[in-house]
CSV table of C-alpha atoms in Angstrom, one decimal:
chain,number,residue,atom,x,y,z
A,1,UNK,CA,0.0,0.0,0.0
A,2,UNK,CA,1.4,3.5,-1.2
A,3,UNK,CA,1.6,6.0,1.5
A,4,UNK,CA,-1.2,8.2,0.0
A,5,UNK,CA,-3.2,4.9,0.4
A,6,UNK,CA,-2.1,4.6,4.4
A,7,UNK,CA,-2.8,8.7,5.1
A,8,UNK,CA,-6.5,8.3,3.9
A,9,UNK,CA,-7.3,5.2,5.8
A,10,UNK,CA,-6.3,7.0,9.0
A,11,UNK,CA,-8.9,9.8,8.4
A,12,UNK,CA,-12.2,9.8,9.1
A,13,UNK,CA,-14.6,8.7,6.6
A,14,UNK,CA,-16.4,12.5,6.0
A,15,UNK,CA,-13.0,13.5,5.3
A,16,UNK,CA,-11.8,10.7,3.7
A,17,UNK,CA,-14.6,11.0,1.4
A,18,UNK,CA,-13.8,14.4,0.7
A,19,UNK,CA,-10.0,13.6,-0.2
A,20,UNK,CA,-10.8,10.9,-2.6
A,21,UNK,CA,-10.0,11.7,-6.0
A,22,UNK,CA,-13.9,11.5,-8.2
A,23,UNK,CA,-12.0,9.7,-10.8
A,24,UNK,CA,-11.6,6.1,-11.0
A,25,UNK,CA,-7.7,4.9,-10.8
A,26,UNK,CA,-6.2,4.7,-14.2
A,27,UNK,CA,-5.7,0.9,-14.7
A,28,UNK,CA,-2.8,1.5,-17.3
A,29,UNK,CA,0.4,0.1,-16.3
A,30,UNK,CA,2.7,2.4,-15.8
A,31,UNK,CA,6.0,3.7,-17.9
A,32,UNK,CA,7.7,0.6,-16.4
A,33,UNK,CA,5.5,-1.8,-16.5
A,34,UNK,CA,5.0,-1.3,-20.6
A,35,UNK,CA,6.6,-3.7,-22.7
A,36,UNK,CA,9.9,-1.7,-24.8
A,37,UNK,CA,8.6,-3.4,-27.6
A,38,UNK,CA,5.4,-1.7,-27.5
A,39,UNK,CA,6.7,1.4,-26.8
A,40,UNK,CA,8.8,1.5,-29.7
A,41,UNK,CA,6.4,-0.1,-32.4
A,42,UNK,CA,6.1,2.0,-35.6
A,43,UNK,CA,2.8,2.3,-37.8
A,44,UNK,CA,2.6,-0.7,-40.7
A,45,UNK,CA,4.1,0.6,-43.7
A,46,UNK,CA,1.0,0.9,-46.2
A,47,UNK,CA,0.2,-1.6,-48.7
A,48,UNK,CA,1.1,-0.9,-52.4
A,49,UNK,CA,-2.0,-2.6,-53.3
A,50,UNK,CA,-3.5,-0.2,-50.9
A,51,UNK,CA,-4.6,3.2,-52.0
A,52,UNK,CA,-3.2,6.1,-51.3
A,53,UNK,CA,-4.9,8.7,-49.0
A,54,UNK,CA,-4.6,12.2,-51.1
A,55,UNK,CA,-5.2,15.1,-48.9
A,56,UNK,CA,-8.0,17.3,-51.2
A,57,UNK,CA,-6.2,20.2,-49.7
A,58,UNK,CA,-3.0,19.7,-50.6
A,59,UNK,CA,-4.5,18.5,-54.4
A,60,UNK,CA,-6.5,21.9,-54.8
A,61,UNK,CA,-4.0,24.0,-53.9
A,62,UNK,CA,-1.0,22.3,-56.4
A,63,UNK,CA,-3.8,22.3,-59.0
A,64,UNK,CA,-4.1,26.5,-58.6
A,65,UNK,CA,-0.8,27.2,-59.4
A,66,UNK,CA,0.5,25.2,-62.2
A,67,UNK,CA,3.7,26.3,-63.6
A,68,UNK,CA,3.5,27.6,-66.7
A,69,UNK,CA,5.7,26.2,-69.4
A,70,UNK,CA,8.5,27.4,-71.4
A,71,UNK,CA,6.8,27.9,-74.4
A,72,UNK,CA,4.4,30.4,-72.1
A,73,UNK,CA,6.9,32.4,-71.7
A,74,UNK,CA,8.6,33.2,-75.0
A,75,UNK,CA,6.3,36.0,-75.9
A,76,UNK,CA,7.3,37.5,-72.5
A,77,UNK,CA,10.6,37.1,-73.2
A,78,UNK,CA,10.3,38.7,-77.1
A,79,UNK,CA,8.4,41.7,-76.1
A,80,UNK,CA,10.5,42.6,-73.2
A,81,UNK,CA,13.7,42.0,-75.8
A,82,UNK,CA,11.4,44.7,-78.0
A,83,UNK,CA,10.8,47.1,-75.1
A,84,UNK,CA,14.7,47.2,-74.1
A,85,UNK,CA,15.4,47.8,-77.9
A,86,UNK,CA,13.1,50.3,-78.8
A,87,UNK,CA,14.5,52.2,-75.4
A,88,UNK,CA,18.2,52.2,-76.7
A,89,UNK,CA,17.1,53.1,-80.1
A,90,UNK,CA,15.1,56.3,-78.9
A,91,UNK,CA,18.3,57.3,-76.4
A,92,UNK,CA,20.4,57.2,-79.5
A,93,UNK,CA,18.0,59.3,-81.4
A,94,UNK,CA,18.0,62.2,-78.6
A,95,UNK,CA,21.7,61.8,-78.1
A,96,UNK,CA,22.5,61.9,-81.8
A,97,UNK,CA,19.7,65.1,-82.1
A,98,UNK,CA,21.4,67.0,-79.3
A,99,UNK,CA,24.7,66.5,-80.0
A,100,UNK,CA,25.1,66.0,-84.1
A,101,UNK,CA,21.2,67.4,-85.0
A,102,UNK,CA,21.2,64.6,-86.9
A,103,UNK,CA,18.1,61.9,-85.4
A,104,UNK,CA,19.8,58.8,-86.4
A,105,UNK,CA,23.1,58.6,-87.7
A,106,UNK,CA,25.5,60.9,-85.7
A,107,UNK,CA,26.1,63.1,-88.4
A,108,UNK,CA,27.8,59.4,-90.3
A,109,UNK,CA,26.5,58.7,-94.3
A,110,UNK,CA,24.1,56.3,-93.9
A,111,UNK,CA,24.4,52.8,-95.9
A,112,UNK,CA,23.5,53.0,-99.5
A,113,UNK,CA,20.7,50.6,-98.4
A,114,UNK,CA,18.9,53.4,-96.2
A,115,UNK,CA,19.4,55.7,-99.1
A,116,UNK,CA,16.8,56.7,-101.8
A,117,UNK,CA,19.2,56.7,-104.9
A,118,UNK,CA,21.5,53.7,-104.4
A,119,UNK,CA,17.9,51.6,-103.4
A,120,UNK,CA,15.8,52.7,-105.9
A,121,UNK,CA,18.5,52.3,-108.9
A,122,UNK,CA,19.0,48.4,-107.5
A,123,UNK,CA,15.6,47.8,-107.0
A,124,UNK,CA,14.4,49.4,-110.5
A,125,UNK,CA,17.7,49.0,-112.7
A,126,UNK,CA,19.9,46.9,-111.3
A,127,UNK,CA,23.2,46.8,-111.7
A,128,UNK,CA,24.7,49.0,-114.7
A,129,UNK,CA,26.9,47.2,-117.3
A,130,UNK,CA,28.2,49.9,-120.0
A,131,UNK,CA,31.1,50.3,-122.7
A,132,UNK,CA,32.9,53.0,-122.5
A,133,UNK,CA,31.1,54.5,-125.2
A,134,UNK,CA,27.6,54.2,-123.7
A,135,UNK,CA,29.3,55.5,-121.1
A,136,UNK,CA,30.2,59.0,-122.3
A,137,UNK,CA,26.5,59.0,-123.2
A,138,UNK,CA,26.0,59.8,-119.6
A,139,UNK,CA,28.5,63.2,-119.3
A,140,UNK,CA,25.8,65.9,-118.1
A,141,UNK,CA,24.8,67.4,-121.0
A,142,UNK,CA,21.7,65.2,-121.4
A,143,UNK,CA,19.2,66.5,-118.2
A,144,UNK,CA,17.3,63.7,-118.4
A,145,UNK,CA,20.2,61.0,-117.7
A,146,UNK,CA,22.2,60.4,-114.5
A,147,UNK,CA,25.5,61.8,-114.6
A,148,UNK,CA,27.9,59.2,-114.6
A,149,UNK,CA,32.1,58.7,-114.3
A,150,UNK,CA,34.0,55.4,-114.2
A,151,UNK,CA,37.2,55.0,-111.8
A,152,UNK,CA,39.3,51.6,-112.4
A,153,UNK,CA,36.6,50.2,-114.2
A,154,UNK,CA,33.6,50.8,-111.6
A,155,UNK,CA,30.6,53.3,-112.8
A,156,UNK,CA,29.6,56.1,-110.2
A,157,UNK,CA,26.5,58.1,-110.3
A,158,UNK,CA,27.2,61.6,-109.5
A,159,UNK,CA,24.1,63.5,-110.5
A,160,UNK,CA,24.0,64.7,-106.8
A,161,UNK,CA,26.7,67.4,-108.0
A,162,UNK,CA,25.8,67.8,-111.3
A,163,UNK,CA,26.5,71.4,-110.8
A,164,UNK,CA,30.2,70.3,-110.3
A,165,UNK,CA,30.2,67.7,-112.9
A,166,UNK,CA,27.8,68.5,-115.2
A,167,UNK,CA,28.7,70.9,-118.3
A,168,UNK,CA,30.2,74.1,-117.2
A,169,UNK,CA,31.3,72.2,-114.4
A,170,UNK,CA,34.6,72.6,-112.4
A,171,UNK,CA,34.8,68.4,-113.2
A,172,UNK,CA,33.1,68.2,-116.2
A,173,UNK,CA,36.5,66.9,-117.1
A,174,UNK,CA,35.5,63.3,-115.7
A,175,UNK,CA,32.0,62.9,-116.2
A,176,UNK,CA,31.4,59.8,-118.9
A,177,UNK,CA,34.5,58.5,-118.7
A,178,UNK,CA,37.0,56.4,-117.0
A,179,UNK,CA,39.7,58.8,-116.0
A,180,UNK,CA,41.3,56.6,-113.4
A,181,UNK,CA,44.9,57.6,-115.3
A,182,UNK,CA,43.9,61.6,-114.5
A,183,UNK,CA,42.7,60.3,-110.9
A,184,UNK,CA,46.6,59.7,-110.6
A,185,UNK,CA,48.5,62.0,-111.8
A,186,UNK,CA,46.7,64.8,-111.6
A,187,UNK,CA,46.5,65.5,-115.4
A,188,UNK,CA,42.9,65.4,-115.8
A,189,UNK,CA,43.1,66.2,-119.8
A,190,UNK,CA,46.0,64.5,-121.5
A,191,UNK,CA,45.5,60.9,-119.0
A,192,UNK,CA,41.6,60.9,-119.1
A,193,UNK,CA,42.0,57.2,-119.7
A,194,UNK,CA,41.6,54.5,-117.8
A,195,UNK,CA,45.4,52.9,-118.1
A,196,UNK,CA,47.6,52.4,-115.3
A,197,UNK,CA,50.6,51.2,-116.3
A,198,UNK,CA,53.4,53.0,-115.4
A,199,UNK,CA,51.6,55.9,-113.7
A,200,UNK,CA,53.4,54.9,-110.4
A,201,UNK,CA,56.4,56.4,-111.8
A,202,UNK,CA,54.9,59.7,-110.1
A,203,UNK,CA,55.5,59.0,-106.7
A,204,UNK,CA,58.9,57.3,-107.4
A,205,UNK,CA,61.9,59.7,-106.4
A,206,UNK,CA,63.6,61.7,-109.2
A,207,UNK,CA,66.8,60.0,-108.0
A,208,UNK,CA,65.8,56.5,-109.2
A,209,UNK,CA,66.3,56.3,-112.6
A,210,UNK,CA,63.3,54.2,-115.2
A,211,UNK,CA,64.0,50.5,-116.5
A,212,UNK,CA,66.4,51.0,-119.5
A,213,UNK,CA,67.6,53.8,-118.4
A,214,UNK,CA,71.6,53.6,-117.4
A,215,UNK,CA,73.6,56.7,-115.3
A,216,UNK,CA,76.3,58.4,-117.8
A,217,UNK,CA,79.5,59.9,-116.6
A,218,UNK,CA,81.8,62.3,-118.0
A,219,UNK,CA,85.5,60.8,-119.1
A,220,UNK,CA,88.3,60.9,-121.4
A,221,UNK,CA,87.4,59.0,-124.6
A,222,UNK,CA,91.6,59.6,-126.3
A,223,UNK,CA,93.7,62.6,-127.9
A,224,UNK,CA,94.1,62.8,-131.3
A,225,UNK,CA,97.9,62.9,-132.6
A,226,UNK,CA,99.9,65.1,-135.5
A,227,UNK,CA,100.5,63.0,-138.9
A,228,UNK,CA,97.6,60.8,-138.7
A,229,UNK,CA,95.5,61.3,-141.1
A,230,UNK,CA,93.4,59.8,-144.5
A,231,UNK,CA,96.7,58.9,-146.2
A,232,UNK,CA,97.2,62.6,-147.4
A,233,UNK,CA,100.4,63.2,-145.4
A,234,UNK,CA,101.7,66.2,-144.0
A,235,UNK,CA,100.4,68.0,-147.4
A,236,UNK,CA,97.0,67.1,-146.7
A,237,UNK,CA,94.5,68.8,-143.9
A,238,UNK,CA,96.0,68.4,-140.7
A,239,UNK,CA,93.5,66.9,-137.9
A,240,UNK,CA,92.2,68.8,-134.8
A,241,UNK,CA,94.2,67.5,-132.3
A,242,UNK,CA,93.3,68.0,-128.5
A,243,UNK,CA,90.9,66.3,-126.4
A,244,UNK,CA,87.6,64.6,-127.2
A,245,UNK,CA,85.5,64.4,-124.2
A,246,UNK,CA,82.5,62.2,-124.2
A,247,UNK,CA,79.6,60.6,-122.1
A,248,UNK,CA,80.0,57.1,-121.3
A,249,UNK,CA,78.0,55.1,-119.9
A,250,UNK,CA,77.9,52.4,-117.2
A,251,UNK,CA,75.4,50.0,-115.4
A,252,UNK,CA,73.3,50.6,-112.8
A,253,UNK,CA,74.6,49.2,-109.2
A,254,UNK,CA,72.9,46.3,-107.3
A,255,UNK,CA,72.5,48.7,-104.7
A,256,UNK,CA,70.8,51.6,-106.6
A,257,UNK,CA,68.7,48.5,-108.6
A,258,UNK,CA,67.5,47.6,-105.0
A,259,UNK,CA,66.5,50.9,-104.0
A,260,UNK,CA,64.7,51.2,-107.4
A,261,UNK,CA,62.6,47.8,-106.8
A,262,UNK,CA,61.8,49.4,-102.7
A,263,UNK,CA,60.5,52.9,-104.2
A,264,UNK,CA,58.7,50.7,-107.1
A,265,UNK,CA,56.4,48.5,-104.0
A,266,UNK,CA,56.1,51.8,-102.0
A,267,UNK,CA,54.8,53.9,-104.9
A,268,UNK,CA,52.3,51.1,-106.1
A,269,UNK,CA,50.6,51.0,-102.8
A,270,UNK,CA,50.4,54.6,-103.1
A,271,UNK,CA,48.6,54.5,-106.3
A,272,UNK,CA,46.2,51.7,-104.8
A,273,UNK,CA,45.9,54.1,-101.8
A,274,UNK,CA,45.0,56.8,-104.5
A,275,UNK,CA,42.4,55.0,-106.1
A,276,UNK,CA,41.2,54.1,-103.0
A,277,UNK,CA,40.7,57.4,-101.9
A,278,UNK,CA,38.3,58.1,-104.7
A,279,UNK,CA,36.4,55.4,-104.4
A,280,UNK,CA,35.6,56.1,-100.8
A,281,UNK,CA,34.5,59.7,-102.1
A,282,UNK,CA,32.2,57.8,-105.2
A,283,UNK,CA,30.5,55.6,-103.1
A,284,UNK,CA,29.2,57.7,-100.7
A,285,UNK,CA,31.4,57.0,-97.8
A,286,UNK,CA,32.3,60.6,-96.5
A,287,UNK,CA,29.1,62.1,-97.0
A,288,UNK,CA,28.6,63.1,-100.8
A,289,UNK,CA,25.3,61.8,-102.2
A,290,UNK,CA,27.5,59.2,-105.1
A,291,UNK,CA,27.3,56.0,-105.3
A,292,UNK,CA,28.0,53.5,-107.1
A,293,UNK,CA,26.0,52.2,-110.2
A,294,UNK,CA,28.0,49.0,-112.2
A,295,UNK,CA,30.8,48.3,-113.6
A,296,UNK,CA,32.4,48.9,-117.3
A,297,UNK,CA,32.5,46.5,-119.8
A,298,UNK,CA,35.6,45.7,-121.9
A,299,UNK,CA,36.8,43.3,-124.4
A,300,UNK,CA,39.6,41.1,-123.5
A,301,UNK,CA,43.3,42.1,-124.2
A,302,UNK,CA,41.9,46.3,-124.4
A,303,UNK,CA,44.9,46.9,-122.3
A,304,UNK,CA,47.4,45.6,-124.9
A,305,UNK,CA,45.5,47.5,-127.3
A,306,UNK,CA,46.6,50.7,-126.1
A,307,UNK,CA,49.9,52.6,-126.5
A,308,UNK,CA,52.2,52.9,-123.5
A,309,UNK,CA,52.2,56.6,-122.0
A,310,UNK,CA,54.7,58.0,-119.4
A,311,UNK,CA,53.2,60.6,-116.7
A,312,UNK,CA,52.7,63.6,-118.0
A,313,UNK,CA,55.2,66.9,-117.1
A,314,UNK,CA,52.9,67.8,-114.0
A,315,UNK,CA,53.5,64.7,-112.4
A,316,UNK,CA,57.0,64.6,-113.8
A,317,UNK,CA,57.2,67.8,-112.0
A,318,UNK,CA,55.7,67.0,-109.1
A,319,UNK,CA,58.1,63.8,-107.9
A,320,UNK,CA,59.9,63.5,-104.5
A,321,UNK,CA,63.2,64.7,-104.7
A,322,UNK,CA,66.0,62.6,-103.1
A,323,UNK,CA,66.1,58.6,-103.0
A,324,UNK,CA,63.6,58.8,-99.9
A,325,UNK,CA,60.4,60.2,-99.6
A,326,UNK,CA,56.3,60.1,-101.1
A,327,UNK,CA,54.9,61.6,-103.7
A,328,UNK,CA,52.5,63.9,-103.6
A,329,UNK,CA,48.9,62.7,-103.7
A,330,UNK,CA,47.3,65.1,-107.0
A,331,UNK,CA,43.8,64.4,-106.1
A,332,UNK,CA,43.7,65.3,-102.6
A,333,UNK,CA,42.7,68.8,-103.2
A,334,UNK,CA,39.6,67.7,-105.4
A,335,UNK,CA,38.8,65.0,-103.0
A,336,UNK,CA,38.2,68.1,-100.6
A,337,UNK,CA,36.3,70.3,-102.4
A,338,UNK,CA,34.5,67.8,-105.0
């Protein structure tokens, strides 16, 4: 008997009625009386045959909020793409306003595709294919044609400054024709042609001398003796006797040869850069409205056709002096003010 059990059973029975607890004694065992085993058991595992309880909260709310898939969210992607492009592009238009007043382009010549001529002549025409002599159909003086030049064989529409280029014209000079020659050397009449051969002569020092060309010296060629004669003898005309000086020649040196060839590769790549130049000023590229148009159509073997030329006396005039330096480049003015 518990002491609890002892202190009641001494009491009275009022009070020990009073101190009785109203609830029946648990009849559990206690913590340990229980079995380990028990205490420790797990719930069965459920049955794969068995159904699986789904809990209809859990099923409605995954059900609400289905994630949407990737091919849901492509247009997002492409309009926000748009919206970040159309933002730069409208920044680039207020910079460009502010700063160059021009909208777009930053003052730059736009590409011939963005321009009316270039686009509209492809679109319509197409590409030009001419002979020279349809070409100098095309010089200005017909207001109802393009005006057009050729450089190295490519066709340029100028009509933009057909006040320059048409008749009366500062340039008349090259429209409808391939001056590339003139281009060069700066001798717009006598080299309006379109032959290049040895026009790189004018950058080449006055020092260096041409193929077939050999350096003479001064020198002692003999003196001439009394009595010698045609067989006439003393009797007979006497000779002029003194010294005969003469020009001899002799070859070039290996090292003046190699000099020659050096000034040779430097003044072709000046006449490229030349040409180039032009070009850059024909097709539109610093801002003129040209462009370009086709190309010119030759026979085979035209080159041969045509008589060798050397530069004319302004670009023989005009050549570095000394075995170093660069030529001047004759169309730089025009390129400026053309």
């Amino acid at each position: 008997m518990s002491q609890q059990d002892e202190l009641l059973a001494s009491l009275p029975s009022q009070q020990r009625n009073r101190h009785s607890p109203s609830i029946p004694t648990s009849t559990f065992p206690s913590p340990q009386e229980m079995d380990p085993n028990l205490r420790h058991r797990h719930p069965p595992a459920p049955s794969s045959s068995s159904p699986t309880p789904t809990d209809p909260t859990t099923t409605t709310t995954t059900s609400s909020t289905p994630t949407p898939p990737r091919r849901a969210r492509l247009p997002h992607l492409l309009l926000e793409t748009l919206r970040i492009l159309t933002s730069l592009l409208l920044l680039n238009s207020l910079l460009s306003y502010f700063i160059t007043s021009d909208p777009i382009f930053w003052s730059q010549p736009r590409p011939w595709f963005l321009r009316r001529g270039p686009l509209t002549t492809y679109l319509f025409h197409g590409p030009l294919h001419l002979t020279d002599a349809e070409l100098s159909l095309y010089n200005g003086t017909d207001t109802h044609k393009p005006v057009l030049l050729a450089l190295n064989g490519t066709i340029y529409d100028v009509s933009a400054g057909r006040r320059v280029y048409g008749p009366g014209g500062s340039y008349h000079v090259f429209a409808g024709r391939d001056a590339a020659r003139g281009f060069v050397t700066g001798c717009f009449v006598e080299d309006g042609v379109p032959d290049l051969r040895g026009v790189e002569w004018t950058y080449v020092p006055v020092g260096i001398p041409r193929f077939g060309e050999e350096e003479e010296e001064e020198g002692e060629v003999g003196r001439g003796k009394e009595g010698e004669g045609d067989g006439k003898g003393r009797g007979g005309e006497e000779e002029e006797v003194g010294k005969k000086e003469e020009k001899k020649k002799k070859k070039i040196s290996p090292e003046l040869k190699s000099q020659r060839e050096q000034a040779l590769r430097q003044a072709r790549k000046q006449v490229q850069a030349t040409i180039e130049g032009w070009g850059k000023m024909f097709r539109g590229e610093t801002g003129k409205g040209y462009f370009e148009v086709g190309k010119v159509v030759r026979e085979e073997g035209w080159l041969e056709k045509l008589p060798r030329r050397e530069i004319c006396a302004q670009a023989e005039r005009g050549r570095p002096k000394g075995k170093e330096g660069s030529g001047r480049d004759a169309g730089a003015a025009y390129r400026g003010g053309a």
